[in-house]
C-alpha atoms as a PDB file:
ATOM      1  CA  UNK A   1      91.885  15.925 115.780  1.00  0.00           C
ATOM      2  CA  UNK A   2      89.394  18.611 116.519  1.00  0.00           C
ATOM      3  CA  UNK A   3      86.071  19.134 115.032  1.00  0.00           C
ATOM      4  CA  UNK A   4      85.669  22.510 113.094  1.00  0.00           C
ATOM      5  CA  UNK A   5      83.536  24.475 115.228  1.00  0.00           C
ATOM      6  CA  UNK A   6      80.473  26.399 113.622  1.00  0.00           C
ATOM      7  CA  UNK A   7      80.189  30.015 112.854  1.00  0.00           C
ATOM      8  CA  UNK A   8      76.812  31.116 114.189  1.00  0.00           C
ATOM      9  CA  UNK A   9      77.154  34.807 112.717  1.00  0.00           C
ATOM     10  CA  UNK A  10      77.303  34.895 109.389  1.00  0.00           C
ATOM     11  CA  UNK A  11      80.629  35.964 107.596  1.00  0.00           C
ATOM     12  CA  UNK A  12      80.191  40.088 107.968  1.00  0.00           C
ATOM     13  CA  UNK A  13      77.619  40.399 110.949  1.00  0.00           C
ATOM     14  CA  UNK A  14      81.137  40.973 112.994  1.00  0.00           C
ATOM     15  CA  UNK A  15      81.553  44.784 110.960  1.00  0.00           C
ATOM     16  CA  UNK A  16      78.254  46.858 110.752  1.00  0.00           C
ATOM     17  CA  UNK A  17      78.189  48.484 107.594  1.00  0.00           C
ATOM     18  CA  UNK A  18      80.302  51.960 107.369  1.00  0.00           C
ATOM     19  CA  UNK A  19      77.569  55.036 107.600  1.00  0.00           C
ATOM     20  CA  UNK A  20      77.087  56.925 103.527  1.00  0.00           C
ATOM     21  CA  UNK A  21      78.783  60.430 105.581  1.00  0.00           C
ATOM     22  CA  UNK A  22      81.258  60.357 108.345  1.00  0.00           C
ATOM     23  CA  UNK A  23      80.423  62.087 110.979  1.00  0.00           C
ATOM     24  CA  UNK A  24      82.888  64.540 112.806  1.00  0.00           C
ATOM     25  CA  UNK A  25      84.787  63.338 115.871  1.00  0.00           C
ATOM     26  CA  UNK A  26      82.541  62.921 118.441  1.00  0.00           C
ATOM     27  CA  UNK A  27      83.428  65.039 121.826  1.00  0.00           C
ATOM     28  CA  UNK A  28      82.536  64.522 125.414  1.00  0.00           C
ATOM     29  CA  UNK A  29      79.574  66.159 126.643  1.00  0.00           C
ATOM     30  CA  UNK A  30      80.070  69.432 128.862  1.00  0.00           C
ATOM     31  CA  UNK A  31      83.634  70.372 127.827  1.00  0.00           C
ATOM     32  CA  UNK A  32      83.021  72.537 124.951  1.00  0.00           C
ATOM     33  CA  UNK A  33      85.973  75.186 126.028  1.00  0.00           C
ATOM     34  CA  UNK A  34      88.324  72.147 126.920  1.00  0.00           C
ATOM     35  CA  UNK A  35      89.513  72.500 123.191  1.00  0.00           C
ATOM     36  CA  UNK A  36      91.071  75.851 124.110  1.00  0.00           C
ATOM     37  CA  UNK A  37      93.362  74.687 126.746  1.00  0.00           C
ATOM     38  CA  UNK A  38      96.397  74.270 124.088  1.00  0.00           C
ATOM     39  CA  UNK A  39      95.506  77.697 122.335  1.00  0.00           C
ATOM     40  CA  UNK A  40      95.094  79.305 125.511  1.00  0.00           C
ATOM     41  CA  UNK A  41      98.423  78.036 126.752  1.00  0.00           C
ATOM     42  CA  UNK A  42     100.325  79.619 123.599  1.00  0.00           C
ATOM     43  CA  UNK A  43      98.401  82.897 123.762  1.00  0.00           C
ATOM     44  CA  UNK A  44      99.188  83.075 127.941  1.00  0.00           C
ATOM     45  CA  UNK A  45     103.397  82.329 126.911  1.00  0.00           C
ATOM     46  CA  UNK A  46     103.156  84.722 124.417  1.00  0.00           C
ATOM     47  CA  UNK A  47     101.734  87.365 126.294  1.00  0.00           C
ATOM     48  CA  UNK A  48     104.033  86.559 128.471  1.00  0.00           C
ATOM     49  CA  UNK A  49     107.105  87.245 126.637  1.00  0.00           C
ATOM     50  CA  UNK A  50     105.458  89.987 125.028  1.00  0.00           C
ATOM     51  CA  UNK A  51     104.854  91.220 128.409  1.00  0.00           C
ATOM     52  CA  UNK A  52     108.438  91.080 129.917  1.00  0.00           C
ATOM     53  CA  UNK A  53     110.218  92.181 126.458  1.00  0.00           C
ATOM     54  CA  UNK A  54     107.401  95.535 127.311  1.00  0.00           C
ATOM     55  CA  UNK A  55     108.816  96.066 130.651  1.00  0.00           C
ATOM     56  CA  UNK A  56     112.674  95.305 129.718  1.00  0.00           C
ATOM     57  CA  UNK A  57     113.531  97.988 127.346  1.00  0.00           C
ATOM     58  CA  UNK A  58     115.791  96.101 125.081  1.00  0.00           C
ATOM     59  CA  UNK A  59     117.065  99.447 123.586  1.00  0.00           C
ATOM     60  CA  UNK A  60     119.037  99.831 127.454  1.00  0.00           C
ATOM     61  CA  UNK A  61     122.305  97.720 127.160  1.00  0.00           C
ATOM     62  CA  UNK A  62     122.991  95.038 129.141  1.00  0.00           C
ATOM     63  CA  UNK A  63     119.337  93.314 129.337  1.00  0.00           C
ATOM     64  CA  UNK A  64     119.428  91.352 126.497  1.00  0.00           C
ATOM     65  CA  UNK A  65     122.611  89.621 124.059  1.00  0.00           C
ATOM     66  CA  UNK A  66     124.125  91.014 120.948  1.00  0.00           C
ATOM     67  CA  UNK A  67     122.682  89.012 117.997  1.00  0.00           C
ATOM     68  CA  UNK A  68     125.973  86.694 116.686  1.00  0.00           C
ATOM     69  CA  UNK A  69     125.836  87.622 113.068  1.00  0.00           C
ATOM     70  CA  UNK A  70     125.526  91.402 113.810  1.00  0.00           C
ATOM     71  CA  UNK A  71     128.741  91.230 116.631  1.00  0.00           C
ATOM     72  CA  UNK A  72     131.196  89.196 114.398  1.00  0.00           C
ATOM     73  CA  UNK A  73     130.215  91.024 110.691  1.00  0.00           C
ATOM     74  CA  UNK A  74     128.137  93.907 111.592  1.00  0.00           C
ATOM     75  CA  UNK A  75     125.685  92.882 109.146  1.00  0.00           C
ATOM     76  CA  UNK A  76     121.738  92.466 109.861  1.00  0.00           C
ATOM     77  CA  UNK A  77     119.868  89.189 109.959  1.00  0.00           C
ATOM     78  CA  UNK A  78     116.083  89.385 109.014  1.00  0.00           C
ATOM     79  CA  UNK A  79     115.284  89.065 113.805  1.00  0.00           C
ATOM     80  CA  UNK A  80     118.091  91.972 114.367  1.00  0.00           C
ATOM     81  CA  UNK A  81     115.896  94.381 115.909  1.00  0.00           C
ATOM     82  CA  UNK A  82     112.759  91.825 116.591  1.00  0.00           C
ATOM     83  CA  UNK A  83     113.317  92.609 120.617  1.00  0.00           C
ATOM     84  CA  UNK A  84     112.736  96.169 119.363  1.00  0.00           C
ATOM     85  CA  UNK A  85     110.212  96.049 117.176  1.00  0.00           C
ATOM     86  CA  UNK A  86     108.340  94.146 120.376  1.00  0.00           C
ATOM     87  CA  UNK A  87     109.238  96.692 122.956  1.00  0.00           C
ATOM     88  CA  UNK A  88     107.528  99.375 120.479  1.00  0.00           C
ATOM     89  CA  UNK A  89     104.686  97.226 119.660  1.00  0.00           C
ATOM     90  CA  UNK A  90     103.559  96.463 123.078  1.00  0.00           C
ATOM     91  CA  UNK A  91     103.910 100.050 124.081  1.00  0.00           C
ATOM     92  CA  UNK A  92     102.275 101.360 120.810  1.00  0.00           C
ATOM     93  CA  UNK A  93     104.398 102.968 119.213  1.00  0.00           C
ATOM     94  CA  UNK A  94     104.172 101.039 115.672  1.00  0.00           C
ATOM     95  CA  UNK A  95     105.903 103.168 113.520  1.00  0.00           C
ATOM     96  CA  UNK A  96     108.834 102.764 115.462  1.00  0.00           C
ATOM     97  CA  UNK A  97     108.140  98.872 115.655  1.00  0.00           C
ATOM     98  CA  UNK A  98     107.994  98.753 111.664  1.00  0.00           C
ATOM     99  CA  UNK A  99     111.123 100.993 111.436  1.00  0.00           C
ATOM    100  CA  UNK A 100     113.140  98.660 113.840  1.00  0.00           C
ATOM    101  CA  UNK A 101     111.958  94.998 111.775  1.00  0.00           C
ATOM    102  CA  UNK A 102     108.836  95.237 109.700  1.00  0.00           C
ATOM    103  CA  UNK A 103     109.022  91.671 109.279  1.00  0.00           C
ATOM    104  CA  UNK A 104     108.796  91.026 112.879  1.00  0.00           C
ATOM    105  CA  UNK A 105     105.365  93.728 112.887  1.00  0.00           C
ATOM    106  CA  UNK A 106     103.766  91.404 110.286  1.00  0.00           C
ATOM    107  CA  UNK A 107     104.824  88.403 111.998  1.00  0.00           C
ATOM    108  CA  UNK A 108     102.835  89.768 115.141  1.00  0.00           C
ATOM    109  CA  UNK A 109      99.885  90.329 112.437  1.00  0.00           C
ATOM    110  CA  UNK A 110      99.844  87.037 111.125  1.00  0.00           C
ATOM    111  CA  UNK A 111     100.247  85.337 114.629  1.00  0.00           C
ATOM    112  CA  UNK A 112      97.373  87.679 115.268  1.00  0.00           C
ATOM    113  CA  UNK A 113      95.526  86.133 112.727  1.00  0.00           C
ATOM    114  CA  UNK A 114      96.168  82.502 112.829  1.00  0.00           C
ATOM    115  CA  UNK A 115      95.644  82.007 116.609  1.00  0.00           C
ATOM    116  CA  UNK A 116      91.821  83.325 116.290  1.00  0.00           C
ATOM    117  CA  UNK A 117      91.613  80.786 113.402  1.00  0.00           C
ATOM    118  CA  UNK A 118      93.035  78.010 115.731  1.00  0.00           C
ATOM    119  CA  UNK A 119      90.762  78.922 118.720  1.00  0.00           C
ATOM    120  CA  UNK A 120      87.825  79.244 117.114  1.00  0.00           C
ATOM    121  CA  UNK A 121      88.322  75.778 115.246  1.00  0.00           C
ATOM    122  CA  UNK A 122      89.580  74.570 118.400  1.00  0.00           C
ATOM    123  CA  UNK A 123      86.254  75.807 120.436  1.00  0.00           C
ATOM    124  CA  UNK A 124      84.199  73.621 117.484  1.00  0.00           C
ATOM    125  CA  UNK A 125      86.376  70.384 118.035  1.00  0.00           C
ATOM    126  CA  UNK A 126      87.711  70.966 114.698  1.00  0.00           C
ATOM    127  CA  UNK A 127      91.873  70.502 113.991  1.00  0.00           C
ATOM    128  CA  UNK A 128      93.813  73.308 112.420  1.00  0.00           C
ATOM    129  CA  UNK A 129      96.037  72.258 109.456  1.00  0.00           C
ATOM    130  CA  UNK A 130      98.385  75.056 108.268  1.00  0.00           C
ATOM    131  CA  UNK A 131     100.429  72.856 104.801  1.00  0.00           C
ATOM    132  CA  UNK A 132     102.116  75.192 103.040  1.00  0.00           C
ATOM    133  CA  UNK A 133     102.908  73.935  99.698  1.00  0.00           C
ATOM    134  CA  UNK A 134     106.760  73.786  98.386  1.00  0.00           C
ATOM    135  CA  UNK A 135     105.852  76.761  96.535  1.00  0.00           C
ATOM    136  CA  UNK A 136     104.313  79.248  99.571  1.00  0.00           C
ATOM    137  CA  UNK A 137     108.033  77.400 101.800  1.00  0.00           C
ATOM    138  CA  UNK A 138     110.614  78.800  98.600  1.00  0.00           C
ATOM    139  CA  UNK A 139     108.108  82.460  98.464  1.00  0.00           C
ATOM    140  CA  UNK A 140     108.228  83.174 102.040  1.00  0.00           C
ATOM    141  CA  UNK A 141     111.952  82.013 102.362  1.00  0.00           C
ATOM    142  CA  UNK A 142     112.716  84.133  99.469  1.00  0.00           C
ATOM    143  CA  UNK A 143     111.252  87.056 101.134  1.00  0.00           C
ATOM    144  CA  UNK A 144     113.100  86.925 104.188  1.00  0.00           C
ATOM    145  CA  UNK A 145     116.408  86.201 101.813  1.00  0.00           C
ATOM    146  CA  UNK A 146     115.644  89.560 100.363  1.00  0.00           C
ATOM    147  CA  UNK A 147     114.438  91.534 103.398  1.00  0.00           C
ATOM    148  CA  UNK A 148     118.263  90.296 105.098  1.00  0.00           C
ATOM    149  CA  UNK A 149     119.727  91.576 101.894  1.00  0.00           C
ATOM    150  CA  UNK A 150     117.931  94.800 101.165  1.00  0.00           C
ATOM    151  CA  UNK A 151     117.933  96.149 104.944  1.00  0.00           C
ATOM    152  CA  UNK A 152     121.896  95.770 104.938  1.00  0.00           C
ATOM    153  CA  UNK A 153     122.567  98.064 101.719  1.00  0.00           C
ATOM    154  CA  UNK A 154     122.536 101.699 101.636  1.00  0.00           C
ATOM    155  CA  UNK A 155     119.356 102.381  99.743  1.00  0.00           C
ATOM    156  CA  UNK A 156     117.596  99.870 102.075  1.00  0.00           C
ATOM    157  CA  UNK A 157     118.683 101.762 105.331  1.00  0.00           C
ATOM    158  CA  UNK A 158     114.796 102.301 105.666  1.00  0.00           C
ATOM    159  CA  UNK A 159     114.940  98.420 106.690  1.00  0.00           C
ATOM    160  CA  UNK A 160     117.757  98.556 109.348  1.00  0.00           C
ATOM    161  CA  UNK A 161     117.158  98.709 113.017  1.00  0.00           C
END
């Protein structure tokens, strides 16, 4: 049978003591922009798309489909006229973007908004957490519910593409 052997450290010596404040992530010296690779990568596919949906006029037939819902029951989902409402955003004309989906425009606005929050968290090696509680999920889905309802009756024609 084997002797025990003895501990020469005493019984915590093996786990410093945890610091009073946590300090942030620490990040490698000499790559402060390396935190903007990701948001620059979304912004460049983005402007991509943006870019080709500006140069292919979806209002000319034949570039892009028919949306599904709107070629089997003629009725408007809350994207029918998003291609537009790109097409007339990039080329600036923005009444004529709200006209064709105004829900699209203030997607735009709030992508807009919420990538400059991203990279400028992302330049200080800081994470961006967007939670949305159950709340905000039922509000915004109920305002695209009523958006798809409003823009396909008569006195919401304002609405339709």
């Amino acid at each position: 049978m084997d002797a025990p052997r003895p501990n020469p450290a005493p019984p915590n010596a093996a786990y410093p003591p945890a610091p009073a404040h946590p300090a942030a992530p620490a990040r490698p010296a000499g790559t402060p922009l390396r935190g903007l690779l990701v948001p620059a990568g979304v912004l460049g596919a983005v402007a991509s798309a943006f870019a080709y949906v500006g140069l292919v006029d979806p209002n000319e037939p034949g570039h892009y489909p028919v949306c599904p819902l709107y070629g089997f029951t003629g009725l408007y989902c809350p994207g029918c006229g998003g291609l537009r409402s790109a097409h007339d955003f990039i080329t600036g004309h923005f009444t004529a973007a709200l006209h064709s989906n105004a829900m699209a425009v203030a997607g735009y606005l709030l992508f807009g908004v919420f990538w400059v929050l991203w990279a400028v968290r992302s330049a200080r090696g800081l994470p961006l957490r967007i939670a949305p509680s159950d709340r905000q999920w039922w509000l915004i889905g109920s305002a695209v519910l009523v958006f798809s309802v409003v823009r396909n009756l008569p006195f919401g024609s304002v609405l339709a593409p």
